[in-house]
Amino acid sequence: MPFLSYDIDYLLQTAIVYLLITITSNNTAFFIKACTLIQQQLEMKTLIDRKELARRHNPVLTEIDLESPISLGNGNFAFTADVTGLQTLYHEYDKAHAPLCTMSQWGWHSKPNRHGGKYTLDDLQMTEYDLNGRKYRYAVERKPGNEEVYDWLRHNPHKFNLAKISLSRNGKAIQASEISEVRQELDLYSGILRSSFNVLGDQVSVVTACAQSADVLGFHVTCPAGSKLDIEISFPYASHETNGSHWANPEGHTTEIDGSIIKRKLDEDRYLVRVFGEDLFVPGAKHTLSLALDRGEAKFALGFFENETGAQDASAWDFDKVVADAAEGWAAYWQKGAAVDFSSCTEPRAMELERRIVLSQYLTAVHSAGDLPPQETGLMCNSWYGKFHLEMHFIHSAQFALWGRGEWLERSLAWYFEILDKAKENAARNGYKGARWPKMISYNGEESPSPIGTLLIWQQPHVIHMLELLRAAKQGKEREAFMEKCWPLMKETADFMEDFAQLNPKTGKYDLSMPLIPAQEEHKPEITKNPTFELAYWRFGLHTAAAWAKELNHDGSMWTRVCEGLAELPIKDGLYLAHENCPDTFEHFNRDHPSMLFGYGFIPNEPDRPDAVAKTYEKVKRIWDFSTMWGWDFAFIAMALTAIGRREEAVDMLLMETAKNSYVASGNNYQKGRTDLPLYLPGNGSLLFAVAVMLANNGFPQDGGWEVRAEGFSFSA
């Protein structure tokens, strides 16, 4: 499928120029060229209407929906609102495990330990393994007497809630039972959220927006003059918990008002909020500012800044400027890159799939396109103590490269250079060369202790895979410059992978040996050897690194040697196993991620047996506990099914009705059954990645029900 789109105006203007040349010079060649361009222009009338595509999936709420708060943001900053367009029902949503937060990629906090300082991994008692004739030390166990250090390192640094912006009435919090006549709509194409509702007889409307070029929010609130409503800005102490807020510690932080600037201090961490507009907020309760709505209207902007210089240097903002900036940024986002249109399909489920795709594009732009890898809940709330997971970074954000928006992925890849030395230290801790990318970390690259995370390895090839996706979308000198710039990441990543694979003197093959935990996190690290998915991914990573080395005139022979000498994928009775030492995979490990299927489809050009993939899938379909799978598993299985030509089943997998594959009204991949994951962005990101892979491989059923139009994709099948 040719994923190319053209600018209609450009084609028409060029054709006119050629016609003018024809008239003046009687040049037949130019006449033929003009006719060709005009024909192309006529054909391009079938181009997807991006504005209509986005807007037909605008989330619309007509009642309070505690599962579907709406997030506005720009990748580095986000504000999550309830049906009032603010965070008025904060406590109701919090009790329903869908926190309403204001978060940023730069907003991190560390709570001092009992000594007033910070712990490091040097303070932690490591878990030691004596395997394969060598000793290893990993931050795995919470050892007696060392619990405080272990917990502190897991909890700090953490993201936190920067502010709560809400309505109150007569100085009291508004309850959900006091709100009626709800109508809220998010215009996806402009990023503008419009909310209307009634509060005990007062009809209120709120327009909310988030600038795309700065961390600034805009609000326009209208209500009857003389109402008893106020707008409140409240500030909590930071927390590593899901809501990022600790409201019961007013003495632990300070809020200082200096004109239009609000200075916030939490232990050693600081940030500022600046009010833009004529309306004056006045101090209320401790850590709270309020604005009376007795005039019936308020229009203002709030800017959030990491430091005082940013707040002082910020250009003047107001509500109208925020709205214009949001509209311009979102229109550019939807018009650039790829789109897929299911409106011509007769298949009844097509519009639901299109809805999930469009809303996932919106949500990943809000939450997964910043300067750092995202949390699994993005900037909506905290997950896993407010830290992000590098084995999920690809699943969140690699789809940008396929959807023609590679620069959105490149933003966060730059951070890997910042922590490269930390990653090399992480490898050297156990005698390996190169850089070992950690799993659960914060902005500083310091690995968090974990009974699972420190023993995972499948995040390692992700870096190579993301670099390769970006390289494939570039041409000429831009491609050369990109490869030269990113070569240090490629080299250090591959060096660790080559060194981690150990030569088995009995088989003459290179093994991925204990201690490790595979993507299916159900296995003991002391016995896990040659996990199927990781072996396939290791082969791809080393092969790709060697290809880069060749193109850049570097030596990659050591990577090729290990790549070609890796152990065979473990198989029994024609079925791929979880790992070599797990012959009872399907009897006792039929839960969590069925990762033995993931090496086919997701990994490009993986040469292993499609017959084994098909047979393994049939076994998984019969015996797997699908309720234990995660939101991204469905997309990965769909890619495997696409690769073996089972298109209908691939679509069925994408749309399987089960708790973890739920997409609520806001588009959030809600992991129902868990109280900590109201939004699970790996589900949204993997859906987009899988759809691109399916389109590139003619992956939708060819039965006439799926008339899919696609354009703008960047993918080499």
Short mmCIF file of N, CA, C and O in Angstrom, two decimals, residues 346-429:
data_model
loop_
_atom_site.label_atom_id
_atom_site.label_comp_id
_atom_site.label_asym_id
_atom_site.label_seq_id
_atom_site.Cartn_x
_atom_site.Cartn_y
_atom_site.Cartn_z
N THR A 346 -18.40 -1.38 5.78
CA THR A 346 -19.72 -1.88 6.16
C THR A 346 -19.65 -2.76 7.40
O THR A 346 -20.70 -3.11 7.97
N GLU A 347 -18.45 -3.12 7.82
CA GLU A 347 -18.26 -3.90 9.04
C GLU A 347 -18.77 -3.09 10.24
O GLU A 347 -18.36 -1.95 10.46
N PRO A 348 -19.70 -3.63 11.06
CA PRO A 348 -20.31 -2.87 12.15
C PRO A 348 -19.33 -2.35 13.19
O PRO A 348 -19.59 -1.34 13.84
N ARG A 349 -18.20 -3.02 13.35
CA ARG A 349 -17.25 -2.61 14.39
C ARG A 349 -16.25 -1.56 13.91
O ARG A 349 -15.43 -1.09 14.70
N ALA A 350 -16.33 -1.19 12.65
CA ALA A 350 -15.30 -0.32 12.07
C ALA A 350 -15.25 1.04 12.76
O ALA A 350 -14.17 1.57 13.02
N MET A 351 -16.40 1.63 13.05
CA MET A 351 -16.41 2.96 13.66
C MET A 351 -15.87 2.94 15.08
O MET A 351 -15.26 3.90 15.54
N GLU A 352 -16.09 1.83 15.80
CA GLU A 352 -15.52 1.74 17.13
C GLU A 352 -14.00 1.67 17.05
O GLU A 352 -13.29 2.31 17.85
N LEU A 353 -13.47 0.91 16.08
CA LEU A 353 -12.03 0.87 15.92
C LEU A 353 -11.49 2.24 15.52
O LEU A 353 -10.46 2.68 16.04
N GLU A 354 -12.19 2.93 14.62
CA GLU A 354 -11.74 4.27 14.23
C GLU A 354 -11.78 5.22 15.43
O GLU A 354 -10.87 6.03 15.60
N ARG A 355 -12.81 5.12 16.27
CA ARG A 355 -12.88 5.96 17.47
C ARG A 355 -11.67 5.72 18.37
O ARG A 355 -11.04 6.68 18.85
N ARG A 356 -11.33 4.47 18.59
CA ARG A 356 -10.19 4.17 19.45
C ARG A 356 -8.90 4.71 18.84
O ARG A 356 -8.02 5.21 19.57
N ILE A 357 -8.77 4.61 17.54
CA ILE A 357 -7.55 5.09 16.87
C ILE A 357 -7.44 6.60 17.00
O ILE A 357 -6.38 7.14 17.38
N VAL A 358 -8.51 7.33 16.70
CA VAL A 358 -8.47 8.80 16.75
C VAL A 358 -8.20 9.28 18.18
O VAL A 358 -7.35 10.14 18.41
N LEU A 359 -8.92 8.72 19.15
CA LEU A 359 -8.71 9.16 20.53
C LEU A 359 -7.34 8.76 21.05
O LEU A 359 -6.74 9.47 21.86
N SER A 360 -6.81 7.64 20.57
CA SER A 360 -5.45 7.25 20.96
C SER A 360 -4.42 8.21 20.37
O SER A 360 -3.41 8.53 21.02
N GLN A 361 -4.67 8.70 19.17
CA GLN A 361 -3.78 9.72 18.60
C GLN A 361 -3.78 10.97 19.47
O GLN A 361 -2.74 11.58 19.72
N TYR A 362 -4.96 11.36 19.91
CA TYR A 362 -5.06 12.54 20.77
C TYR A 362 -4.35 12.30 22.11
O TYR A 362 -3.51 13.12 22.54
N LEU A 363 -4.65 11.20 22.76
CA LEU A 363 -4.11 10.95 24.09
C LEU A 363 -2.60 10.78 24.10
O LEU A 363 -1.91 11.24 25.02
N THR A 364 -2.05 10.11 23.09
CA THR A 364 -0.59 9.95 23.07
C THR A 364 0.10 11.28 22.79
O THR A 364 1.22 11.50 23.26
N ALA A 365 -0.55 12.17 22.04
CA ALA A 365 0.03 13.51 21.84
C ALA A 365 0.02 14.29 23.14
O ALA A 365 0.96 15.04 23.44
N VAL A 366 -1.03 14.15 23.94
CA VAL A 366 -1.12 14.85 25.22
C VAL A 366 -0.14 14.29 26.23
O VAL A 366 0.53 15.05 26.95
N HIS A 367 -0.04 12.96 26.31
CA HIS A 367 0.65 12.32 27.43
C HIS A 367 1.98 11.66 27.08
O HIS A 367 2.78 11.40 27.98
N SER A 368 2.24 11.33 25.82
CA SER A 368 3.39 10.49 25.48
C SER A 368 4.35 11.15 24.50
O SER A 368 5.13 10.45 23.86
N ALA A 369 4.30 12.45 24.38
CA ALA A 369 5.10 13.13 23.36
C ALA A 369 5.99 14.22 23.97
O ALA A 369 6.31 15.20 23.30
N GLY A 370 6.41 14.03 25.21
CA GLY A 370 7.20 15.05 25.88
C GLY A 370 8.69 14.81 25.80
O GLY A 370 9.18 13.97 25.05
N ASP A 371 9.41 15.56 26.62
CA ASP A 371 10.87 15.50 26.62
C ASP A 371 11.42 14.29 27.38
O ASP A 371 12.61 14.00 27.30
N LEU A 372 10.56 13.60 28.13
CA LEU A 372 10.95 12.38 28.85
C LEU A 372 10.02 11.25 28.44
O LEU A 372 8.89 11.49 27.99
N PRO A 373 10.44 10.02 28.61
CA PRO A 373 9.49 8.92 28.44
C PRO A 373 8.33 9.11 29.41
O PRO A 373 8.49 9.66 30.50
N PRO A 374 7.13 8.67 29.03
CA PRO A 374 5.95 8.90 29.87
C PRO A 374 5.74 7.82 30.91
O PRO A 374 6.18 6.68 30.76
N GLN A 375 5.05 8.20 31.98
CA GLN A 375 4.49 7.20 32.88
C GLN A 375 3.46 6.38 32.10
O GLN A 375 2.97 6.81 31.07
N GLU A 376 3.10 5.24 32.65
CA GLU A 376 2.08 4.44 31.97
C GLU A 376 0.71 5.11 32.05
O GLU A 376 -0.17 4.82 31.24
N THR A 377 0.53 6.02 33.00
CA THR A 377 -0.67 6.85 33.06
C THR A 377 -0.38 8.26 32.54
O THR A 377 -1.19 9.17 32.72
N GLY A 378 0.77 8.44 31.92
CA GLY A 378 1.10 9.74 31.33
C GLY A 378 1.13 10.84 32.36
O GLY A 378 1.67 10.70 33.46
N LEU A 379 0.51 11.96 32.01
CA LEU A 379 0.44 13.13 32.89
C LEU A 379 -0.95 13.26 33.50
O LEU A 379 -1.31 14.32 34.00
N MET A 380 -1.72 12.16 33.48
CA MET A 380 -3.03 12.19 34.11
C MET A 380 -2.90 12.01 35.62
O MET A 380 -3.53 12.72 36.40
N CYS A 381 -2.10 11.05 36.04
CA CYS A 381 -1.91 10.77 37.47
C CYS A 381 -0.66 9.91 37.60
O CYS A 381 -0.03 9.55 36.62
N ASN A 382 -0.31 9.59 38.83
CA ASN A 382 0.88 8.77 39.07
C ASN A 382 0.58 7.29 38.90
O ASN A 382 -0.49 6.80 39.27
N SER A 383 1.53 6.57 38.36
CA SER A 383 1.52 5.11 38.35
C SER A 383 2.92 4.65 38.74
O SER A 383 3.91 5.27 38.37
N TRP A 384 2.97 3.57 39.51
CA TRP A 384 4.25 3.06 40.00
C TRP A 384 5.10 4.18 40.60
O TRP A 384 6.23 4.43 40.20
N TYR A 385 4.49 4.87 41.57
CA TYR A 385 5.18 5.89 42.37
C TYR A 385 5.66 7.07 41.53
O TYR A 385 6.68 7.69 41.84
N GLY A 386 4.93 7.37 40.46
CA GLY A 386 5.26 8.57 39.69
C GLY A 386 6.49 8.42 38.82
O GLY A 386 7.09 9.43 38.44
N LYS A 387 6.86 7.18 38.49
CA LYS A 387 8.04 6.96 37.65
C LYS A 387 7.62 6.36 36.32
O LYS A 387 6.49 5.91 36.14
N PHE A 388 8.54 6.37 35.36
CA PHE A 388 8.24 5.77 34.07
C PHE A 388 9.05 4.51 33.86
O PHE A 388 10.05 4.27 34.54
N HIS A 389 8.59 3.68 32.93
CA HIS A 389 9.17 2.37 32.68
C HIS A 389 9.72 2.32 31.26
O HIS A 389 8.99 2.51 30.30
N LEU A 390 11.00 2.02 31.14
CA LEU A 390 11.62 2.06 29.81
C LEU A 390 11.21 0.89 28.93
O LEU A 390 11.31 0.98 27.71
N GLU A 391 10.72 -0.21 29.50
CA GLU A 391 10.25 -1.28 28.62
C GLU A 391 8.91 -0.90 27.98
O GLU A 391 8.47 -1.53 27.01
N MET A 392 8.28 0.16 28.49
CA MET A 392 7.04 0.65 27.92
C MET A 392 7.24 1.85 26.99
O MET A 392 6.31 2.21 26.26
N HIS A 393 8.40 2.48 27.01
CA HIS A 393 8.59 3.69 26.21
C HIS A 393 8.30 3.44 24.74
O HIS A 393 7.59 4.22 24.09
N PHE A 394 8.83 2.36 24.21
CA PHE A 394 8.56 2.02 22.80
C PHE A 394 7.06 1.90 22.57
O PHE A 394 6.52 2.39 21.58
N ILE A 395 6.39 1.22 23.49
CA ILE A 395 4.97 0.90 23.28
C ILE A 395 4.11 2.16 23.36
O ILE A 395 3.09 2.27 22.68
N HIS A 396 4.52 3.12 24.15
CA HIS A 396 3.85 4.42 24.17
C HIS A 396 4.06 5.20 22.87
O HIS A 396 3.11 5.72 22.28
N SER A 397 5.31 5.33 22.47
CA SER A 397 5.70 6.42 21.58
C SER A 397 6.28 6.04 20.24
O SER A 397 6.39 6.89 19.36
N ALA A 398 6.68 4.78 20.03
CA ALA A 398 7.27 4.42 18.74
C ALA A 398 6.28 4.59 17.60
O ALA A 398 6.68 4.81 16.45
N GLN A 399 5.00 4.50 17.90
CA GLN A 399 3.99 4.68 16.85
C GLN A 399 4.10 6.03 16.15
O GLN A 399 3.73 6.16 14.98
N PHE A 400 4.63 7.05 16.83
CA PHE A 400 4.79 8.35 16.17
C PHE A 400 5.64 8.23 14.91
O PHE A 400 5.38 8.90 13.91
N ALA A 401 6.67 7.39 14.95
CA ALA A 401 7.54 7.23 13.78
C ALA A 401 6.78 6.63 12.60
O ALA A 401 7.01 7.01 11.45
N LEU A 402 5.87 5.70 12.88
CA LEU A 402 5.11 5.08 11.80
C LEU A 402 4.01 5.99 11.27
O LEU A 402 3.65 5.92 10.10
N TRP A 403 3.48 6.82 12.13
CA TRP A 403 2.37 7.70 11.75
C TRP A 403 2.87 9.04 11.21
O TRP A 403 2.12 10.02 11.17
N GLY A 404 4.11 9.09 10.76
CA GLY A 404 4.63 10.28 10.10
C GLY A 404 4.90 11.45 11.02
O GLY A 404 4.96 12.59 10.59
N ARG A 405 5.06 11.16 12.31
CA ARG A 405 5.31 12.23 13.30
C ARG A 405 6.56 11.88 14.12
O ARG A 405 6.55 11.96 15.35
N GLY A 406 7.62 11.50 13.42
CA GLY A 406 8.81 11.03 14.10
C GLY A 406 9.41 12.02 15.07
O GLY A 406 10.01 11.64 16.08
N GLU A 407 9.23 13.32 14.82
CA GLU A 407 9.80 14.33 15.71
C GLU A 407 9.20 14.25 17.11
O GLU A 407 9.83 14.65 18.10
N TRP A 408 7.99 13.72 17.23
CA TRP A 408 7.37 13.58 18.55
C TRP A 408 8.05 12.48 19.35
O TRP A 408 8.08 12.55 20.59
N LEU A 409 8.58 11.48 18.69
CA LEU A 409 9.36 10.45 19.36
C LEU A 409 10.76 10.96 19.67
O LEU A 409 11.32 10.68 20.74
N GLU A 410 11.35 11.71 18.75
CA GLU A 410 12.71 12.19 18.94
C GLU A 410 12.86 13.09 20.16
O GLU A 410 13.93 13.17 20.76
N ARG A 411 11.78 13.76 20.55
CA ARG A 411 11.85 14.61 21.75
C ARG A 411 12.37 13.83 22.95
O ARG A 411 13.26 14.28 23.67
N SER A 412 11.80 12.65 23.18
CA SER A 412 12.17 11.89 24.37
C SER A 412 13.43 11.06 24.17
O SER A 412 14.10 10.72 25.14
N LEU A 413 13.77 10.74 22.93
CA LEU A 413 15.00 9.98 22.71
C LEU A 413 16.24 10.77 23.10
O LEU A 413 17.26 10.20 23.48
N ALA A 414 16.15 12.09 23.02
CA ALA A 414 17.30 12.92 23.40
C ALA A 414 17.70 12.68 24.86
O ALA A 414 18.88 12.80 25.22
N TRP A 415 16.72 12.31 25.69
CA TRP A 415 17.00 12.09 27.11
C TRP A 415 17.96 10.92 27.32
O TRP A 415 18.71 10.90 28.31
N TYR A 416 17.96 9.93 26.41
CA TYR A 416 18.86 8.78 26.58
C TYR A 416 20.33 9.21 26.57
O TYR A 416 21.17 8.59 27.23
N PHE A 417 20.63 10.27 25.84
CA PHE A 417 22.00 10.79 25.87
C PHE A 417 22.33 11.33 27.26
O PHE A 417 23.46 11.20 27.73
N GLU A 418 21.34 11.93 27.91
CA GLU A 418 21.57 12.53 29.23
C GLU A 418 21.88 11.48 30.28
O GLU A 418 22.64 11.75 31.22
N ILE A 419 21.31 10.29 30.16
CA ILE A 419 21.55 9.27 31.18
C ILE A 419 22.47 8.16 30.69
O ILE A 419 22.58 7.11 31.33
N LEU A 420 23.15 8.39 29.58
CA LEU A 420 24.01 7.35 29.02
C LEU A 420 25.06 6.89 30.02
O LEU A 420 25.32 5.69 30.17
N ASP A 421 25.67 7.82 30.72
CA ASP A 421 26.68 7.44 31.71
C ASP A 421 26.08 6.59 32.83
O ASP A 421 26.71 5.64 33.31
N LYS A 422 24.86 6.93 33.26
CA LYS A 422 24.18 6.14 34.28
C LYS A 422 23.92 4.72 33.78
O LYS A 422 24.07 3.74 34.52
N ALA A 423 23.52 4.61 32.52
CA ALA A 423 23.25 3.30 31.94
C ALA A 423 24.54 2.47 31.83
O ALA A 423 24.53 1.25 32.02
N LYS A 424 25.65 3.13 31.56
CA LYS A 424 26.93 2.42 31.51
C LYS A 424 27.35 1.96 32.91
O LYS A 424 27.89 0.86 33.09
N GLU A 425 27.08 2.79 33.91
CA GLU A 425 27.34 2.38 35.29
C GLU A 425 26.47 1.18 35.67
O GLU A 425 26.91 0.27 36.37
N ASN A 426 25.25 1.19 35.19
CA ASN A 426 24.33 0.10 35.48
C ASN A 426 24.85 -1.22 34.90
O ASN A 426 24.76 -2.27 35.53
N ALA A 427 25.40 -1.16 33.71
CA ALA A 427 26.00 -2.36 33.11
C ALA A 427 27.25 -2.79 33.86
O ALA A 427 27.45 -3.97 34.17
N ALA A 428 28.10 -1.82 34.16
CA ALA A 428 29.38 -2.12 34.81
C ALA A 428 29.20 -2.70 36.21
O ALA A 428 30.08 -3.42 36.71
N ARG A 429 28.06 -2.42 36.84
CA ARG A 429 27.80 -2.94 38.19
C ARG A 429 27.90 -4.45 38.24
O ARG A 429 28.25 -5.04 39.26
#
